[in-house]
PDB file of C-alpha atoms in Angstrom:
ATOM      1  CA  MET U   1      -0.018  -0.032  -0.038  1.00  0.00           C
ATOM      2  CA  LYS U   2       1.195   3.419  -0.916  1.00  0.00           C
ATOM      3  CA  LYS U   3       2.243   5.742   2.006  1.00  0.00           C
ATOM      4  CA  LEU U   4      -0.248   8.320   2.843  1.00  0.00           C
ATOM      5  CA  ASP U   5       0.628  11.669   1.250  1.00  0.00           C
ATOM      6  CA  GLU U   6      -0.693  15.059   1.431  1.00  0.00           C
ATOM      7  CA  TYR U   7      -2.910  14.576  -1.814  1.00  0.00           C
ATOM      8  CA  MET U   8      -4.596  11.393  -0.375  1.00  0.00           C
ATOM      9  CA  ALA U   9      -4.812  12.847   3.122  1.00  0.00           C
ATOM     10  CA  ARG U  10      -6.685  15.940   1.622  1.00  0.00           C
ATOM     11  CA  SER U  11      -8.956  13.916  -0.542  1.00  0.00           C
ATOM     12  CA  LEU U  12      -9.988  11.715   2.517  1.00  0.00           C
ATOM     13  CA  ILE U  13     -11.053  14.855   4.557  1.00  0.00           C
ATOM     14  CA  GLU U  14     -12.678  16.397   1.586  1.00  0.00           C
ATOM     15  CA  ALA U  15     -14.561  13.264   0.847  1.00  0.00           C
ATOM     16  CA  SER U  16     -15.763  13.072   4.475  1.00  0.00           C
ATOM     17  CA  HIS U  17     -16.922  16.761   4.327  1.00  0.00           C
ATOM     18  CA  ASP U  18     -18.665  16.017   0.929  1.00  0.00           C
ATOM     19  CA  ALA U  19     -20.550  13.177   2.592  1.00  0.00           C
ATOM     20  CA  TRP U  20     -21.582  15.292   5.557  1.00  0.00           C
ATOM     21  CA  CYS U  21     -22.820  18.029   3.282  1.00  0.00           C
ATOM     22  CA  LYS U  22     -25.039  15.509   1.481  1.00  0.00           C
ATOM     23  CA  GLY U  23     -26.399  14.045   4.784  1.00  0.00           C
ATOM     24  CA  GLU U  24     -24.531  10.682   4.148  1.00  0.00           C
ATOM     25  CA  VAL U  25     -23.544   9.646   7.562  1.00  0.00           C
ATOM     26  CA  GLU U  26     -22.558   6.206   6.695  1.00  0.00           C
ATOM     27  CA  ARG U  27     -20.289   7.210   3.806  1.00  0.00           C
ATOM     28  CA  LEU U  28     -18.623   9.684   6.097  1.00  0.00           C
ATOM     29  CA  LEU U  29     -18.049   6.947   8.577  1.00  0.00           C
ATOM     30  CA  GLY U  30     -16.355   4.954   5.932  1.00  0.00           C
ATOM     31  CA  TYR U  31     -13.327   7.329   6.143  1.00  0.00           C
ATOM     32  CA  TYR U  32     -12.916   6.832   9.933  1.00  0.00           C
ATOM     33  CA  ALA U  33     -11.326   3.985  11.807  1.00  0.00           C
ATOM     34  CA  ASP U  34     -13.506   1.843  14.116  1.00  0.00           C
ATOM     35  CA  ASP U  35     -11.664   3.208  17.186  1.00  0.00           C
ATOM     36  CA  CYS U  36     -11.754   6.939  16.132  1.00  0.00           C
ATOM     37  CA  THR U  37     -12.092   9.741  18.385  1.00  0.00           C
ATOM     38  CA  TYR U  38     -13.950  13.040  17.766  1.00  0.00           C
ATOM     39  CA  TRP U  39     -12.912  16.006  20.026  1.00  0.00           C
ATOM     40  CA  CYS U  40     -14.498  19.324  19.934  1.00  0.00           C
ATOM     41  CA  ASN U  41     -13.648  22.372  22.046  1.00  0.00           C
ATOM     42  CA  ALA U  42     -17.397  23.421  21.910  1.00  0.00           C
ATOM     43  CA  GLY U  43     -20.395  21.410  22.587  1.00  0.00           C
ATOM     44  CA  SER U  44     -20.524  20.631  26.203  1.00  0.00           C
ATOM     45  CA  LEU U  45     -22.942  22.635  28.297  1.00  0.00           C
ATOM     46  CA  ALA U  46     -20.454  22.579  31.067  1.00  0.00           C
ATOM     47  CA  GLY U  47     -17.992  24.464  28.851  1.00  0.00           C
ATOM     48  CA  THR U  48     -15.514  21.407  28.748  1.00  0.00           C
ATOM     49  CA  PRO U  49     -14.484  19.706  25.485  1.00  0.00           C
ATOM     50  CA  PHE U  50     -16.855  17.378  23.889  1.00  0.00           C
ATOM     51  CA  ILE U  51     -15.407  13.988  23.188  1.00  0.00           C
ATOM     52  CA  VAL U  52     -16.895  10.981  21.290  1.00  0.00           C
ATOM     53  CA  GLU U  53     -14.978   7.690  21.292  1.00  0.00           C
ATOM     54  CA  GLY U  54     -15.679   4.914  18.635  1.00  0.00           C
ATOM     55  CA  LYS U  55     -17.449   4.913  15.341  1.00  0.00           C
ATOM     56  CA  GLN U  56     -20.859   3.848  16.809  1.00  0.00           C
ATOM     57  CA  ALA U  57     -20.903   6.682  19.230  1.00  0.00           C
ATOM     58  CA  TYR U  58     -19.763   9.057  16.396  1.00  0.00           C
ATOM     59  CA  ARG U  59     -22.519   7.773  14.300  1.00  0.00           C
ATOM     60  CA  THR U  60     -25.063   8.519  16.991  1.00  0.00           C
ATOM     61  CA  PHE U  61     -23.707  12.017  17.396  1.00  0.00           C
ATOM     62  CA  LEU U  62     -23.646  12.766  13.744  1.00  0.00           C
ATOM     63  CA  ARG U  63     -27.258  11.447  13.329  1.00  0.00           C
ATOM     64  CA  SER U  64     -28.521  13.660  16.107  1.00  0.00           C
ATOM     65  CA  ILE U  65     -27.135  16.568  14.393  1.00  0.00           C
ATOM     66  CA  SER U  66     -28.213  15.790  10.986  1.00  0.00           C
ATOM     67  CA  SER U  67     -31.756  15.158  12.183  1.00  0.00           C
ATOM     68  CA  VAL U  68     -32.252  18.644  13.167  1.00  0.00           C
ATOM     69  CA  ALA U  69     -30.024  20.624  10.893  1.00  0.00           C
ATOM     70  CA  GLU U  70     -28.314  20.626   7.383  1.00  0.00           C
ATOM     71  CA  SER U  71     -24.925  21.981   6.851  1.00  0.00           C
ATOM     72  CA  ALA U  72     -22.239  22.566   4.279  1.00  0.00           C
ATOM     73  CA  SER U  73     -18.408  22.838   4.651  1.00  0.00           C
ATOM     74  CA  VAL U  74     -15.413  23.408   2.530  1.00  0.00           C
ATOM     75  CA  ILE U  75     -11.701  23.260   3.186  1.00  0.00           C
ATOM     76  CA  GLU U  76     -10.087  26.559   2.545  1.00  0.00           C
ATOM     77  CA  HIS U  77      -6.480  25.477   3.601  1.00  0.00           C
ATOM     78  CA  PHE U  78      -4.887  22.246   4.168  1.00  0.00           C
ATOM     79  CA  GLN U  79      -1.528  21.244   5.429  1.00  0.00           C
ATOM     80  CA  PHE U  80      -0.244  17.659   5.938  1.00  0.00           C
ATOM     81  CA  VAL U  81       2.935  16.949   8.134  1.00  0.00           C
ATOM     82  CA  ASP U  82       3.912  13.626   9.840  1.00  0.00           C
ATOM     83  CA  GLY U  83       0.378  11.987   9.408  1.00  0.00           C
ATOM     84  CA  VAL U  84      -1.416  14.987  10.718  1.00  0.00           C
ATOM     85  CA  GLY U  85      -3.602  17.186   8.575  1.00  0.00           C
ATOM     86  CA  ARG U  86      -4.531  20.582   9.611  1.00  0.00           C
ATOM     87  CA  ALA U  87      -7.414  22.318   7.904  1.00  0.00           C
ATOM     88  CA  GLN U  88      -9.309  25.784   7.843  1.00  0.00           C
ATOM     89  CA  VAL U  89     -12.884  24.984   7.218  1.00  0.00           C
ATOM     90  CA  GLU U  90     -15.672  27.354   6.157  1.00  0.00           C
ATOM     91  CA  ALA U  91     -19.088  26.148   7.168  1.00  0.00           C
ATOM     92  CA  TYR U  92     -22.587  26.908   7.914  1.00  0.00           C
ATOM     93  CA  ILE U  93     -25.418  24.902   9.740  1.00  0.00           C
ATOM     94  CA  ARG U  94     -28.981  25.618   9.359  1.00  0.00           C
ATOM     95  CA  HIS U  95     -31.532  24.516  11.906  1.00  0.00           C
ATOM     96  CA  ARG U  96     -34.392  22.815  10.002  1.00  0.00           C
ATOM     97  CA  ARG U  97     -37.294  23.828  12.139  1.00  0.00           C
ATOM     98  CA  THR U  98     -36.357  27.453  12.874  1.00  0.00           C
ATOM     99  CA  GLY U  99     -34.369  28.272   9.852  1.00  0.00           C
ATOM    100  CA  HIS U 100     -31.603  30.040  11.991  1.00  0.00           C
ATOM    101  CA  VAL U 101     -28.180  29.818  10.486  1.00  0.00           C
ATOM    102  CA  LEU U 102     -24.719  29.724  12.044  1.00  0.00           C
ATOM    103  CA  ALA U 103     -21.763  30.506   9.497  1.00  0.00           C
ATOM    104  CA  GLY U 104     -18.180  30.709  10.056  1.00  0.00           C
ATOM    105  CA  SER U 105     -14.921  29.115  10.115  1.00  0.00           C
ATOM    106  CA  TYR U 106     -13.161  26.650  12.423  1.00  0.00           C
ATOM    107  CA  ARG U 107      -9.818  24.729  12.575  1.00  0.00           C
ATOM    108  CA  GLN U 108      -9.807  20.936  11.993  1.00  0.00           C
ATOM    109  CA  ILE U 109      -6.849  18.806  12.971  1.00  0.00           C
ATOM    110  CA  VAL U 110      -7.054  15.116  11.706  1.00  0.00           C
ATOM    111  CA  THR U 111      -4.813  12.335  12.539  1.00  0.00           C
ATOM    112  CA  TYR U 112      -4.652   9.407  10.073  1.00  0.00           C
ATOM    113  CA  ARG U 113      -3.791   5.693  10.417  1.00  0.00           C
ATOM    114  CA  GLY U 114      -3.236   4.202   7.184  1.00  0.00           C
ATOM    115  CA  ARG U 115      -6.085   5.525   4.915  1.00  0.00           C
ATOM    116  CA  LYS U 116      -8.458   6.093   7.687  1.00  0.00           C
ATOM    117  CA  ILE U 117      -9.006   8.985  10.021  1.00  0.00           C
ATOM    118  CA  VAL U 118      -8.360   7.870  13.562  1.00  0.00           C
ATOM    119  CA  ARG U 119      -8.706  11.400  15.387  1.00  0.00           C
ATOM    120  CA  CYS U 120     -10.615  14.550  14.428  1.00  0.00           C
ATOM    121  CA  GLU U 121     -10.257  17.638  16.691  1.00  0.00           C
ATOM    122  CA  GLU U 122     -12.386  20.787  15.881  1.00  0.00           C
ATOM    123  CA  TYR U 123     -11.835  24.202  17.150  1.00  0.00           C
ATOM    124  CA  HIS U 124     -14.808  26.460  16.822  1.00  0.00           C
ATOM    125  CA  ASP U 125     -15.890  29.819  18.272  1.00  0.00           C
ATOM    126  CA  ALA U 126     -17.329  28.167  21.401  1.00  0.00           C
ATOM    127  CA  ALA U 127     -19.555  31.219  22.549  1.00  0.00           C
ATOM    128  CA  LYS U 128     -20.901  31.570  18.972  1.00  0.00           C
ATOM    129  CA  MET U 129     -21.899  27.871  18.740  1.00  0.00           C
ATOM    130  CA  ALA U 130     -23.447  27.813  22.197  1.00  0.00           C
ATOM    131  CA  ALA U 131     -25.476  30.789  21.518  1.00  0.00           C
ATOM    132  CA  PHE U 132     -26.705  29.223  18.237  1.00  0.00           C
ATOM    133  CA  TRP U 133     -27.850  25.946  20.023  1.00  0.00           C
ATOM    134  CA  ARG U 134     -29.446  28.035  22.793  1.00  0.00           C
ATOM    135  CA  LEU U 135     -31.280  30.225  20.318  1.00  0.00           C
ATOM    136  CA  VAL U 136     -32.634  27.311  18.284  1.00  0.00           C
ATOM    137  CA  THR U 137     -33.638  25.561  21.360  1.00  0.00           C
ATOM    138  CA  CYS U 138     -35.453  28.473  22.805  1.00  0.00           C
ATOM    139  CA  ASP U 139     -37.387  29.112  19.507  1.00  0.00           C
ATOM    140  CA  GLU U 140     -38.775  25.544  19.367  1.00  0.00           C
ATOM    141  CA  PRO U 141     -42.356  25.574  20.029  1.00  0.00           C
ATOM    142  CA  ALA U 142     -43.619  24.107  23.256  1.00  0.00           C
ATOM    143  CA  VAL U 143     -45.062  20.687  22.962  1.00  0.00           C
ATOM    144  CA  ASN U 144     -48.078  19.433  24.894  1.00  0.00           C
ATOM    145  CA  GLU U 145     -46.852  16.419  26.939  1.00  0.00           C
ATOM    146  CA  THR U 146     -50.255  14.829  26.622  1.00  0.00           C
ATOM    147  CA  THR U 147     -50.922  15.102  23.001  1.00  0.00           C
ATOM    148  CA  GLY U 148     -47.292  15.562  21.740  1.00  0.00           C
ATOM    149  CA  LYS U 149     -48.596  18.297  19.477  1.00  0.00           C
ATOM    150  CA  ASP U 150     -47.390  21.944  19.149  1.00  0.00           C
ATOM    151  CA  ALA U 151     -48.941  23.680  22.219  1.00  0.00           C
ATOM    152  CA  SER U 152     -48.870  27.262  20.706  1.00  0.00           C
TER     153      SER U 152
END
């Protein structure tokens, strides 16, 4: 097997972004090792990093996001040194129900094992991301617990 080079490393991460943009969670996961780790500086309500271990847990996490939002992302810059890719990503996420959009950029650091992603770290504007998720949560209509229908 040919050693992973910058071209192949970038192709793998771009393919995973393409799959995410198309809502193809299983195709995205095909680029990841079974024992992958996803780490994000934003996401925990306690303000601590959000960590997902293993492909099944990552699948659950990705599906929870894709079930309520659509998003798109594109790599603006990519550098690959010693098995680690560093990317600058432009992205947006649109909450399906409210229509609210969060747009911006984030850094992604990806570690590879062979031709699979084994660790993905994302560095977002944590305050901006937390504000977005609070906004879409408070804009959700109240649901009647008895009927399960919109209470407004």
